[in-house]
Amino acid sequence: MTTLVRGRGWARTHPLAVDAVLASAVLVCMVVGSFAEPNGEHGPTWGTRTPDAPSLVLMTLGALALVFRRRAPWAVLAATCGASIVELLTGQPRAPVVMCAVIALFTVAARTDRSTTWRIGLVTMTGLTGVAMLSGGPLPWYAQENLGIFAWTGMAAAAGDAVRSRRAFVDAIRERAERAERTREEEARRRVAEERLRIARDLHDVVAHHIALVNVQAGVAAHVMDKRPDQAKEALAHVRDASRSALNELRATVGLLRQTGDPEAPTEPAPGLHRLDELVETFRNAGLPVEVALGQVGLDLAAAVDLAAFRIIQEALTNVQKHAGPAAKAEVSVVRVGPNVEVTVIDDGPGHDKGDERRDAEEHTGGGHGLIGMRERVTALGGSCSAGPRYGGGFRVHAILPVTTAKGGTA
């Protein structure tokens, strides 16, 4: 099967070479057929006649024209029909030069519309057959050779039309499938964009009013704390009630995004690089050797940057554990470079033709969303993320996270 597929691919990329091989085969068949006598006393006989030099020249010219049948099908059909007519009028005995015209007619029929195919097919059939019948010679007009010309040209036109119809049908199916896929992807992107906008509006509506109220009441409490403590307590009570309402409504809004069966949100602080040793130890206990190089990153990173760095390392090591193989090793590097934090995770697993190719396929066919999630998380912070095979084998994930986030917060 692999050899057949490769052969078809080579044929598509080298059409001129394929036509040259076809022309050579047709020339051999014509030369061999010119030595046969189909009307012998005891049926077809071999070696009882020999083609003359003009017939050999016409056969060679007709076969040479077939080399260019895809580039100029109409010109090749005219040339082969002309050579066939000359042979029918002058060849004694006749050589099967008309075989070139049959191939050329098939090519034209496969590359034009049905009405044109039938018109040119009818003209070719009647023209060649009429010349063969009226050219005289020792054969009667109803000889098998003359009727064979009519039959072969007719079959060539019908076969070419069938091939054209099949190609058009396959192309229509392929185009329909591609259009459906594009429509499905566009619809999915549109729904995602609409859902994100709706969530953003809901969060704004939920939080904006209560945070504004908290801000006002906190200002009042600070202003009257010394002179009127009772009024300050009342303002703080309003702050507590507003914040509780904001949390409850925010929890309800975020709950809309959860699927049935999802666990409740944890109440512990979000993880960060301070838990990197604990994370790495879990992978070591699972049998994955991991080396860590942690530079002077500092403990004052923004919460979003700290969480993103932790999640990138977690996802990258998870991919190594899944796809890199049992003998793979991983290296984790987190360093501060100017205004950025660079996170790098590499492994020495199988090369691009094995595990990494499968990993990439999973991300783009729906089998997983780890790399996509990394890129979205980093992009949201104004950074960049790249992931791909390493030269010589293995995989590399590299993320650059700005210490000053896109929202203007600083570490």
Coordinates of C-alpha atoms in Angstrom, one line a residue:
M1 CA 0.0 0.0 0.0
T2 CA 2.8 2.4 0.8
T3 CA 4.5 1.7 -2.5
L4 CA 1.2 2.3 -4.3
V5 CA 0.7 5.6 -2.5
R6 CA 4.2 6.8 -3.3
G7 CA 3.8 5.8 -6.9
R8 CA 0.6 7.9 -7.2
G9 CA 2.3 10.8 -5.5
W10 CA 5.2 10.6 -7.9
A11 CA 2.8 10.4 -10.9
R12 CA 1.0 13.6 -9.8
T13 CA 4.3 15.5 -9.4
H14 CA 5.8 14.2 -12.7
P15 CA 3.0 14.2 -15.3
L16 CA 5.3 14.7 -18.3
A17 CA 7.3 11.6 -17.3
V18 CA 4.1 9.6 -17.0
D19 CA 3.0 10.7 -20.4
A20 CA 6.4 9.8 -21.9
V21 CA 6.1 6.3 -20.5
L22 CA 2.5 6.0 -21.9
A23 CA 3.7 7.2 -25.3
S24 CA 6.5 4.7 -25.3
A25 CA 4.1 1.9 -24.5
V26 CA 1.6 3.0 -27.2
L27 CA 4.5 3.1 -29.7
V28 CA 5.5 -0.4 -28.8
C29 CA 2.0 -1.7 -29.2
M30 CA 1.5 0.1 -32.6
V31 CA 4.8 -1.3 -33.9
V32 CA 4.0 -4.9 -32.7
G33 CA 0.4 -4.6 -34.0
S34 CA 1.7 -3.5 -37.5
F35 CA 3.3 -7.0 -38.0
A36 CA -0.1 -8.8 -37.4
E37 CA -2.5 -9.6 -40.2
P38 CA -6.1 -9.7 -38.8
N39 CA -7.6 -11.0 -42.0
G40 CA -5.6 -14.1 -42.8
E41 CA -7.0 -17.3 -44.3
H42 CA -7.1 -19.0 -41.0
G43 CA -7.8 -15.9 -38.8
P44 CA -5.2 -13.4 -37.5
T45 CA -1.6 -14.3 -38.3
W46 CA 1.7 -13.0 -37.1
G47 CA 4.7 -11.9 -39.2
T48 CA 3.0 -12.1 -42.6
R49 CA 3.3 -8.3 -43.2
T50 CA 5.9 -5.6 -42.4
P51 CA 5.2 -1.9 -42.0
D52 CA 6.9 0.5 -44.4
A53 CA 9.1 3.4 -43.5
P54 CA 6.4 6.1 -43.8
S55 CA 4.1 4.1 -41.4
L56 CA 6.9 3.9 -38.9
V57 CA 7.5 7.6 -39.1
L58 CA 3.8 8.3 -38.6
M59 CA 3.6 6.0 -35.6
T60 CA 6.7 7.7 -34.0
L61 CA 5.2 11.2 -34.6
G62 CA 1.9 10.1 -33.2
A63 CA 3.5 8.7 -30.1
L64 CA 5.7 11.7 -29.6
A65 CA 2.6 14.0 -29.7
L66 CA 1.1 12.0 -26.9
V67 CA 3.9 13.2 -24.6
F68 CA 2.2 16.7 -24.6
R69 CA -1.4 15.5 -24.4
R70 CA -2.0 17.2 -21.0
R71 CA -0.4 20.5 -22.0
A72 CA -2.1 20.9 -25.3
P73 CA -4.9 18.2 -25.6
W74 CA -6.7 19.8 -28.6
A75 CA -3.5 20.2 -30.6
V76 CA -2.4 16.7 -29.8
L77 CA -5.8 15.4 -30.9
A78 CA -5.6 17.3 -34.2
A79 CA -2.0 16.0 -34.8
T80 CA -2.8 12.4 -34.1
C81 CA -6.0 12.5 -36.2
G82 CA -4.0 14.0 -39.0
A83 CA -1.4 11.3 -38.8
S84 CA -4.1 8.6 -38.7
I85 CA -5.8 10.0 -41.8
V86 CA -2.5 10.1 -43.7
E87 CA -1.9 6.5 -42.7
L88 CA -5.4 5.4 -43.7
L89 CA -5.0 7.0 -47.1
T90 CA -1.5 5.9 -47.9
G91 CA -0.6 2.9 -45.7
Q92 CA -0.5 -0.4 -47.5
P93 CA -0.7 -2.4 -45.3
R94 CA -2.2 -0.1 -42.7
A95 CA -0.4 0.4 -39.4
P96 CA -2.5 1.1 -36.2
V97 CA -1.6 4.8 -36.0
V98 CA -5.2 5.5 -35.0
M99 CA -4.4 4.2 -31.6
C100 CA -2.7 7.6 -30.9
A101 CA -5.9 9.4 -31.8
V102 CA -7.9 7.1 -29.4
I103 CA -5.7 8.1 -26.5
A104 CA -5.8 11.8 -27.5
L105 CA -9.6 11.7 -27.8
F106 CA -9.8 10.2 -24.3
T107 CA -7.7 13.0 -22.9
V108 CA -9.8 15.7 -24.5
A109 CA -13.0 14.1 -23.2
A110 CA -11.6 13.9 -19.7
R111 CA -10.8 17.6 -19.7
T112 CA -13.9 19.2 -21.2
D113 CA -17.6 19.3 -20.7
R114 CA -20.1 16.6 -21.8
S115 CA -21.6 18.4 -24.8
T116 CA -18.2 19.2 -26.2
T117 CA -17.1 15.6 -25.6
W118 CA -20.0 14.2 -27.6
R119 CA -19.6 16.7 -30.4
I120 CA -15.8 16.2 -30.8
G121 CA -16.3 12.5 -30.3
L122 CA -18.9 12.2 -33.0
V123 CA -16.7 14.2 -35.4
T124 CA -13.7 12.1 -34.7
M125 CA -15.6 8.8 -34.9
T126 CA -17.3 9.6 -38.2
G127 CA -14.3 11.3 -39.7
L128 CA -11.8 8.5 -39.1
T129 CA -14.3 5.7 -39.8
G130 CA -15.4 7.4 -43.0
V131 CA -11.9 7.9 -44.3
A132 CA -11.1 4.3 -43.5
M133 CA -14.2 3.0 -45.4
L134 CA -13.7 5.3 -48.4
S135 CA -9.9 5.0 -48.7
G136 CA -10.2 1.9 -50.9
G137 CA -7.7 -0.9 -50.8
P138 CA -8.2 -4.6 -50.8
L139 CA -10.6 -4.5 -47.8
P140 CA -14.3 -4.0 -48.1
W141 CA -15.9 -0.9 -46.5
Y142 CA -17.4 -3.1 -43.7
A143 CA -14.1 -4.7 -42.7
Q144 CA -13.5 -5.4 -39.1
E145 CA -10.6 -2.9 -39.0
N146 CA -12.9 -0.1 -40.1
L147 CA -15.6 -1.0 -37.6
G148 CA -12.9 -1.3 -34.9
I149 CA -11.9 2.3 -35.5
F150 CA -15.6 3.4 -34.9
A151 CA -15.8 1.3 -31.7
W152 CA -12.5 2.3 -30.2
T153 CA -13.0 6.0 -30.7
G154 CA -16.5 5.8 -29.3
M155 CA -15.3 4.0 -26.2
A156 CA -12.5 6.6 -25.8
A157 CA -15.0 9.4 -25.7
A158 CA -17.3 7.6 -23.3
A159 CA -14.5 6.6 -21.0
G160 CA -13.1 10.1 -20.9
D161 CA -16.5 11.6 -20.1
A162 CA -16.9 9.0 -17.2
V163 CA -13.5 9.9 -15.8
R164 CA -14.4 13.7 -16.0
S165 CA -17.7 13.0 -14.2
R166 CA -16.0 11.0 -11.5
R167 CA -13.4 13.7 -10.9
A168 CA -16.1 16.4 -10.7
F169 CA -18.0 14.3 -8.2
V170 CA -15.0 13.7 -6.0
D171 CA -14.0 17.4 -6.2
A172 CA -17.6 18.4 -5.2
I173 CA -17.5 16.1 -2.2
R174 CA -14.1 17.4 -1.1
E175 CA -15.1 21.0 -1.5
R176 CA -18.3 20.4 0.4
A177 CA -16.4 18.7 3.2
E178 CA -13.9 21.6 3.4
R179 CA -16.7 24.2 3.4
A180 CA -18.5 22.3 6.2
E181 CA -15.3 22.1 8.2
R182 CA -14.7 25.9 7.7
T183 CA -18.2 26.7 8.7
R184 CA -18.0 24.5 11.8
E185 CA -14.8 26.1 12.9
E186 CA -16.1 29.6 12.3
E187 CA -19.3 28.8 14.2
A188 CA -17.2 27.5 17.1
R189 CA -15.0 30.6 17.2
R190 CA -18.1 32.8 17.0
R191 CA -19.7 31.0 19.9
V192 CA -16.6 31.2 22.0
A193 CA -16.3 34.9 21.3
E194 CA -19.9 35.5 22.3
E195 CA -19.6 33.4 25.4
R196 CA -16.5 35.3 26.5
L197 CA -18.2 38.6 25.9
R198 CA -21.2 37.5 27.9
I199 CA -19.1 36.3 30.8
A200 CA -17.2 39.5 30.8
R201 CA -20.4 41.5 30.9
D202 CA -21.8 39.3 33.7
L203 CA -18.6 39.7 35.8
H204 CA -18.6 43.4 35.3
D205 CA -22.3 43.7 36.3
V206 CA -21.7 41.5 39.3
V207 CA -18.6 43.1 40.6
A208 CA -18.7 46.8 39.6
H209 CA -21.6 47.9 41.8
H210 CA -20.5 46.1 44.9
I211 CA -16.8 47.2 44.6
A212 CA -17.9 50.8 44.1
L213 CA -20.1 50.5 47.2
V214 CA -17.2 48.9 49.2
N215 CA -14.9 51.7 48.1
V216 CA -17.3 54.5 49.2
Q217 CA -18.1 52.9 52.6
A218 CA -14.4 52.2 53.3
G219 CA -13.7 55.8 52.6
V220 CA -16.4 56.9 55.0
A221 CA -15.2 54.6 57.7
A222 CA -11.7 55.9 57.4
H223 CA -12.9 59.5 57.5
V224 CA -15.0 59.1 60.6
M225 CA -13.1 56.4 62.5
D226 CA -11.6 58.8 65.1
K227 CA -14.5 61.2 65.6
R228 CA -17.6 59.0 65.1
P229 CA -16.7 55.4 65.7
D230 CA -20.3 54.3 65.7
Q231 CA -20.8 55.6 62.2
A232 CA -17.5 54.0 61.2
K233 CA -18.7 50.6 62.4
E234 CA -21.9 51.0 60.5
A235 CA -19.9 51.8 57.3
L236 CA -17.7 48.8 57.9
A237 CA -20.8 46.6 58.3
H238 CA -22.0 47.9 54.9
V239 CA -18.5 47.0 53.5
R240 CA -18.9 43.5 54.9
D241 CA -22.4 43.0 53.5
A242 CA -21.4 44.4 50.0
S243 CA -18.3 42.2 49.8
R244 CA -20.3 39.2 50.9
S245 CA -23.0 39.9 48.2
A246 CA -20.2 40.4 45.6
L247 CA -18.6 37.1 46.5
N248 CA -21.9 35.2 46.4
E249 CA -22.9 36.7 43.0
L250 CA -19.4 36.1 41.6
R251 CA -19.5 32.5 42.8
A252 CA -22.9 32.0 41.1
T253 CA -21.6 33.5 37.8
V254 CA -18.5 31.4 37.8
G255 CA -20.6 28.4 38.7
L256 CA -22.3 28.8 35.3
L257 CA -19.0 27.8 33.7
R258 CA -18.7 24.7 35.6
Q259 CA -19.9 21.3 34.3
T260 CA -21.9 18.9 36.3
G261 CA -19.6 16.9 38.6
D262 CA -16.8 19.5 38.7
P263 CA -15.3 19.8 42.2
E264 CA -15.9 22.9 44.2
A265 CA -13.4 25.7 44.0
P266 CA -10.6 25.3 46.6
T267 CA -10.3 27.9 49.3
E268 CA -6.5 27.6 49.7
P269 CA -4.2 30.2 48.0
A270 CA -3.4 29.6 44.3
P271 CA -0.2 27.6 43.7
G272 CA 3.0 29.3 42.6
L273 CA 6.7 28.8 42.3
H274 CA 7.0 28.4 46.0
R275 CA 5.4 25.0 45.5
L276 CA 7.8 24.0 42.6
D277 CA 9.7 21.5 44.8
E278 CA 6.5 19.8 45.8
L279 CA 5.4 19.6 42.2
V280 CA 8.7 18.2 41.0
E281 CA 8.8 15.7 43.7
T282 CA 5.5 14.2 42.6
F283 CA 6.9 13.5 39.2
R284 CA 10.1 12.1 40.6
N285 CA 8.0 9.7 42.7
A286 CA 6.2 8.7 39.5
G287 CA 9.5 7.6 37.9
L288 CA 10.4 10.8 35.9
P289 CA 13.9 12.2 36.7
V290 CA 13.6 16.0 36.8
E291 CA 16.4 18.5 37.3
V292 CA 15.5 22.0 38.4
A293 CA 17.5 25.2 37.9
L294 CA 15.8 28.1 39.7
G295 CA 17.5 31.5 39.4
Q296 CA 17.0 34.6 41.4
V297 CA 13.4 35.0 40.4
G298 CA 12.2 36.6 43.6
L299 CA 9.2 36.0 45.7
D300 CA 7.4 39.3 44.7
L301 CA 6.0 38.2 41.4
A302 CA 2.5 39.1 40.5
A303 CA 0.0 36.4 41.4
A304 CA -1.0 35.9 37.8
V305 CA 2.6 35.5 36.6
D306 CA 3.5 33.2 39.5
L307 CA 0.5 31.0 38.8
A308 CA 1.1 30.9 35.1
A309 CA 4.8 29.9 35.6
F310 CA 3.6 27.1 37.9
R311 CA 0.9 25.8 35.5
I312 CA 3.3 25.9 32.5
I313 CA 5.8 23.7 34.3
Q314 CA 3.0 21.4 35.5
E315 CA 1.5 20.9 32.1
A316 CA 4.9 20.5 30.4
L317 CA 6.1 17.8 32.9
T318 CA 2.7 16.1 32.5
N319 CA 3.3 15.9 28.7
V320 CA 6.8 14.5 29.3
Q321 CA 5.3 11.9 31.6
K322 CA 2.7 10.9 29.0
H323 CA 4.5 11.0 25.7
A324 CA 8.3 11.1 26.1
G325 CA 8.8 7.5 27.0
P326 CA 9.9 5.5 30.1
A327 CA 13.6 6.4 29.8
A328 CA 13.1 10.2 29.3
K329 CA 14.5 12.8 31.6
A330 CA 13.3 16.4 32.1
E331 CA 15.0 19.7 32.9
V332 CA 13.2 22.7 34.3
S333 CA 14.7 26.2 34.3
V334 CA 13.2 29.4 35.7
V335 CA 15.3 32.5 35.5
R336 CA 14.8 36.3 35.6
V337 CA 16.0 38.0 32.5
G338 CA 15.5 41.8 32.6
P339 CA 11.8 42.6 32.9
N340 CA 10.8 39.0 32.1
V341 CA 10.7 35.6 33.7
E342 CA 11.7 32.8 31.4
V343 CA 10.4 29.3 32.0
T344 CA 11.9 26.4 30.0
V345 CA 11.1 22.7 30.2
I346 CA 13.0 20.2 28.0
D347 CA 13.1 16.5 27.7
D348 CA 15.2 13.9 25.8
G349 CA 12.3 11.7 24.7
P350 CA 11.8 10.3 21.2
G351 CA 12.3 12.6 18.2
H352 CA 9.8 14.4 16.0
D353 CA 8.8 11.3 14.1
K354 CA 7.6 9.6 17.3
G355 CA 6.3 11.1 20.5
D356 CA 6.5 14.7 19.7
E357 CA 4.6 14.4 16.5
R358 CA 1.9 12.5 18.4
R359 CA 1.9 15.2 21.1
D360 CA 1.4 17.9 18.5
A361 CA -1.4 15.9 16.8
E362 CA -3.2 15.6 20.1
E363 CA -3.2 19.3 20.6
H364 CA -4.6 20.1 17.1
T365 CA -7.2 17.3 16.8
G366 CA -8.9 17.6 20.1
G367 CA -7.1 14.9 22.0
G368 CA -5.7 17.5 24.5
H369 CA -5.5 21.2 25.1
G370 CA -2.4 21.5 27.2
L371 CA -0.2 23.5 24.7
I372 CA -3.1 25.6 23.6
G373 CA -3.9 26.4 27.3
M374 CA -0.3 27.4 27.9
R375 CA -0.3 29.8 24.9
E376 CA -3.6 31.4 25.9
R377 CA -2.5 31.8 29.5
V378 CA 0.8 33.4 28.5
T379 CA -0.8 35.6 25.8
A380 CA -3.3 36.9 28.4
L381 CA -0.3 38.2 30.4
G382 CA 1.3 39.8 27.4
G383 CA 4.1 37.2 27.0
S384 CA 5.0 34.6 24.5
C385 CA 5.1 30.8 24.4
S386 CA 6.7 28.4 22.0
A387 CA 6.7 24.6 22.0
G388 CA 8.2 22.1 19.6
P389 CA 10.7 19.3 18.9
R390 CA 14.3 19.7 19.8
Y391 CA 17.1 19.0 17.3
G392 CA 18.3 15.5 17.9
G393 CA 15.2 14.4 19.8
G394 CA 13.0 15.5 22.6
F395 CA 10.7 18.4 23.2
R396 CA 11.1 22.0 24.4
V397 CA 8.6 24.3 26.0
H398 CA 9.7 27.9 26.4
A399 CA 7.6 30.7 27.9
I400 CA 8.5 34.4 28.5
L401 CA 6.4 36.0 31.1
P402 CA 6.6 39.8 31.7
V403 CA 7.0 40.8 35.3
T404 CA 5.0 43.9 34.5
T405 CA 1.7 42.3 33.3
A406 CA -0.5 43.6 30.5
K407 CA -2.9 45.0 33.1
G408 CA -0.3 47.3 34.4
G409 CA 0.4 45.4 37.7
T410 CA 4.0 44.9 38.8
A411 CA 5.7 42.4 40.8

